[in-house]
Amino acid sequence: MPWDEVTAKRFGRALRRLREDRCLSQEALAFRAGITKNQVQLIEAGRSSGRVDAPGCSNPRMSTLAGLADVLSMPVSDLLEQADL
């Protein structure tokens, strides 16, 4: 499955749901995962840039996925599975 805009948005929705299920703010998730709050916001929105009109979808690095999964207490494979990826 290619990582495109639809996939990025699906992953973002799943990440937001998992974060909210654990009562974590974007800031708390970001701090614990070793990324910025802005990165979490962009990933959840499925965008690569804060500009709404900017082209490109979010495409987090494996190290970012690993950090997020660790904070959410799951392997990366489960994190991706939650988004049906």
mmCIF file of C-alpha atoms in Angstrom:
data_model
loop_
_atom_site.group_PDB
_atom_site.id
_atom_site.type_symbol
_atom_site.label_atom_id
_atom_site.label_comp_id
_atom_site.label_asym_id
_atom_site.label_seq_id
_atom_site.Cartn_x
_atom_site.Cartn_y
_atom_site.Cartn_z
ATOM 1 C CA MET A 1 0.000 0.000 0.000
ATOM 2 C CA PRO A 2 1.498 3.356 -0.984
ATOM 3 C CA TRP A 3 1.770 6.077 1.637
ATOM 4 C CA ASP A 4 -0.451 8.746 0.142
ATOM 5 C CA GLU A 5 -2.759 11.471 1.430
ATOM 6 C CA VAL A 6 -5.577 9.038 2.233
ATOM 7 C CA THR A 7 -3.217 6.741 4.136
ATOM 8 C CA ALA A 8 -1.659 9.656 6.021
ATOM 9 C CA LYS A 9 -5.065 10.945 7.112
ATOM 10 C CA ARG A 10 -6.180 7.449 8.148
ATOM 11 C CA PHE A 11 -3.040 7.053 10.238
ATOM 12 C CA GLY A 12 -3.550 10.508 11.742
ATOM 13 C CA ARG A 13 -7.120 9.680 12.808
ATOM 14 C CA ALA A 14 -5.955 6.426 14.397
ATOM 15 C CA LEU A 15 -3.129 8.187 16.246
ATOM 16 C CA ARG A 16 -5.522 10.832 17.570
ATOM 17 C CA ARG A 17 -7.970 8.155 18.764
ATOM 18 C CA LEU A 18 -5.217 6.189 20.515
ATOM 19 C CA ARG A 19 -3.830 9.351 22.122
ATOM 20 C CA GLU A 20 -7.238 10.447 23.357
ATOM 21 C CA ASP A 21 -8.054 6.931 24.623
ATOM 22 C CA ARG A 22 -5.000 7.265 26.860
ATOM 23 C CA CYS A 23 -5.963 10.786 27.988
ATOM 24 C CA LEU A 24 -2.775 12.259 26.526
ATOM 25 C CA SER A 25 -2.524 15.768 25.152
ATOM 26 C CA GLN A 26 -0.619 16.329 21.932
ATOM 27 C CA GLU A 27 2.043 18.038 23.999
ATOM 28 C CA ALA A 28 2.386 15.098 26.427
ATOM 29 C CA LEU A 29 2.566 12.542 23.609
ATOM 30 C CA ALA A 30 5.149 14.622 21.769
ATOM 31 C CA PHE A 31 7.341 15.138 24.833
ATOM 32 C CA ARG A 32 7.332 11.449 25.740
ATOM 33 C CA ALA A 33 7.966 10.397 22.126
ATOM 34 C CA GLY A 34 10.836 12.845 21.706
ATOM 35 C CA ILE A 35 9.211 14.922 18.984
ATOM 36 C CA THR A 36 7.560 18.327 18.882
ATOM 37 C CA LYS A 37 3.914 19.117 19.475
ATOM 38 C CA ASN A 38 3.853 20.542 15.952
ATOM 39 C CA GLN A 39 4.932 17.165 14.554
ATOM 40 C CA VAL A 40 2.086 15.433 16.383
ATOM 41 C CA GLN A 41 -0.370 18.027 15.076
ATOM 42 C CA LEU A 42 0.837 17.546 11.502
ATOM 43 C CA ILE A 43 0.796 13.748 11.712
ATOM 44 C CA GLU A 44 -2.725 13.755 13.143
ATOM 45 C CA ALA A 45 -3.827 16.115 10.353
ATOM 46 C CA GLY A 46 -2.088 13.991 7.720
ATOM 47 C CA ARG A 47 -0.117 17.007 6.462
ATOM 48 C CA SER A 48 3.583 17.580 5.895
ATOM 49 C CA SER A 49 3.371 21.306 6.520
ATOM 50 C CA GLY A 50 1.473 23.687 8.733
ATOM 51 C CA ARG A 51 0.281 25.517 5.638
ATOM 52 C CA VAL A 52 -3.117 24.180 4.629
ATOM 53 C CA ASP A 53 -2.410 24.873 0.951
ATOM 54 C CA ALA A 54 1.015 23.201 0.984
ATOM 55 C CA PRO A 55 1.296 19.989 -1.036
ATOM 56 C CA GLY A 56 2.341 16.709 0.505
ATOM 57 C CA CYS A 57 1.123 14.392 3.184
ATOM 58 C CA SER A 58 2.713 13.468 6.483
ATOM 59 C CA ASN A 59 5.232 10.653 6.234
ATOM 60 C CA PRO A 60 6.719 10.036 9.682
ATOM 61 C CA ARG A 61 10.120 8.391 10.007
ATOM 62 C CA MET A 62 10.409 4.948 11.532
ATOM 63 C CA SER A 63 12.081 6.469 14.584
ATOM 64 C CA THR A 64 9.048 8.734 15.044
ATOM 65 C CA LEU A 65 6.665 5.798 14.695
ATOM 66 C CA ALA A 66 8.746 3.826 17.200
ATOM 67 C CA GLY A 67 8.651 6.696 19.710
ATOM 68 C CA LEU A 68 4.889 7.116 19.347
ATOM 69 C CA ALA A 69 4.283 3.380 19.635
ATOM 70 C CA ASP A 70 6.461 3.180 22.743
ATOM 71 C CA VAL A 71 4.478 5.939 24.475
ATOM 72 C CA LEU A 72 1.243 4.190 23.476
ATOM 73 C CA SER A 73 2.630 0.887 24.872
ATOM 74 C CA MET A 74 2.418 -1.065 21.652
ATOM 75 C CA PRO A 75 4.715 -2.271 18.889
ATOM 76 C CA VAL A 76 4.872 -0.236 15.680
ATOM 77 C CA SER A 77 3.063 -3.040 13.854
ATOM 78 C CA ASP A 78 0.062 -2.652 16.187
ATOM 79 C CA LEU A 79 0.118 1.116 15.754
ATOM 80 C CA LEU A 80 -0.076 0.670 11.974
ATOM 81 C CA GLU A 81 -2.705 -2.028 12.323
ATOM 82 C CA GLN A 82 -4.917 0.379 14.292
ATOM 83 C CA ALA A 83 -5.030 2.482 11.104
ATOM 84 C CA ASP A 84 -5.700 -0.605 8.931
ATOM 85 C CA LEU A 85 -2.282 -0.291 7.309
#
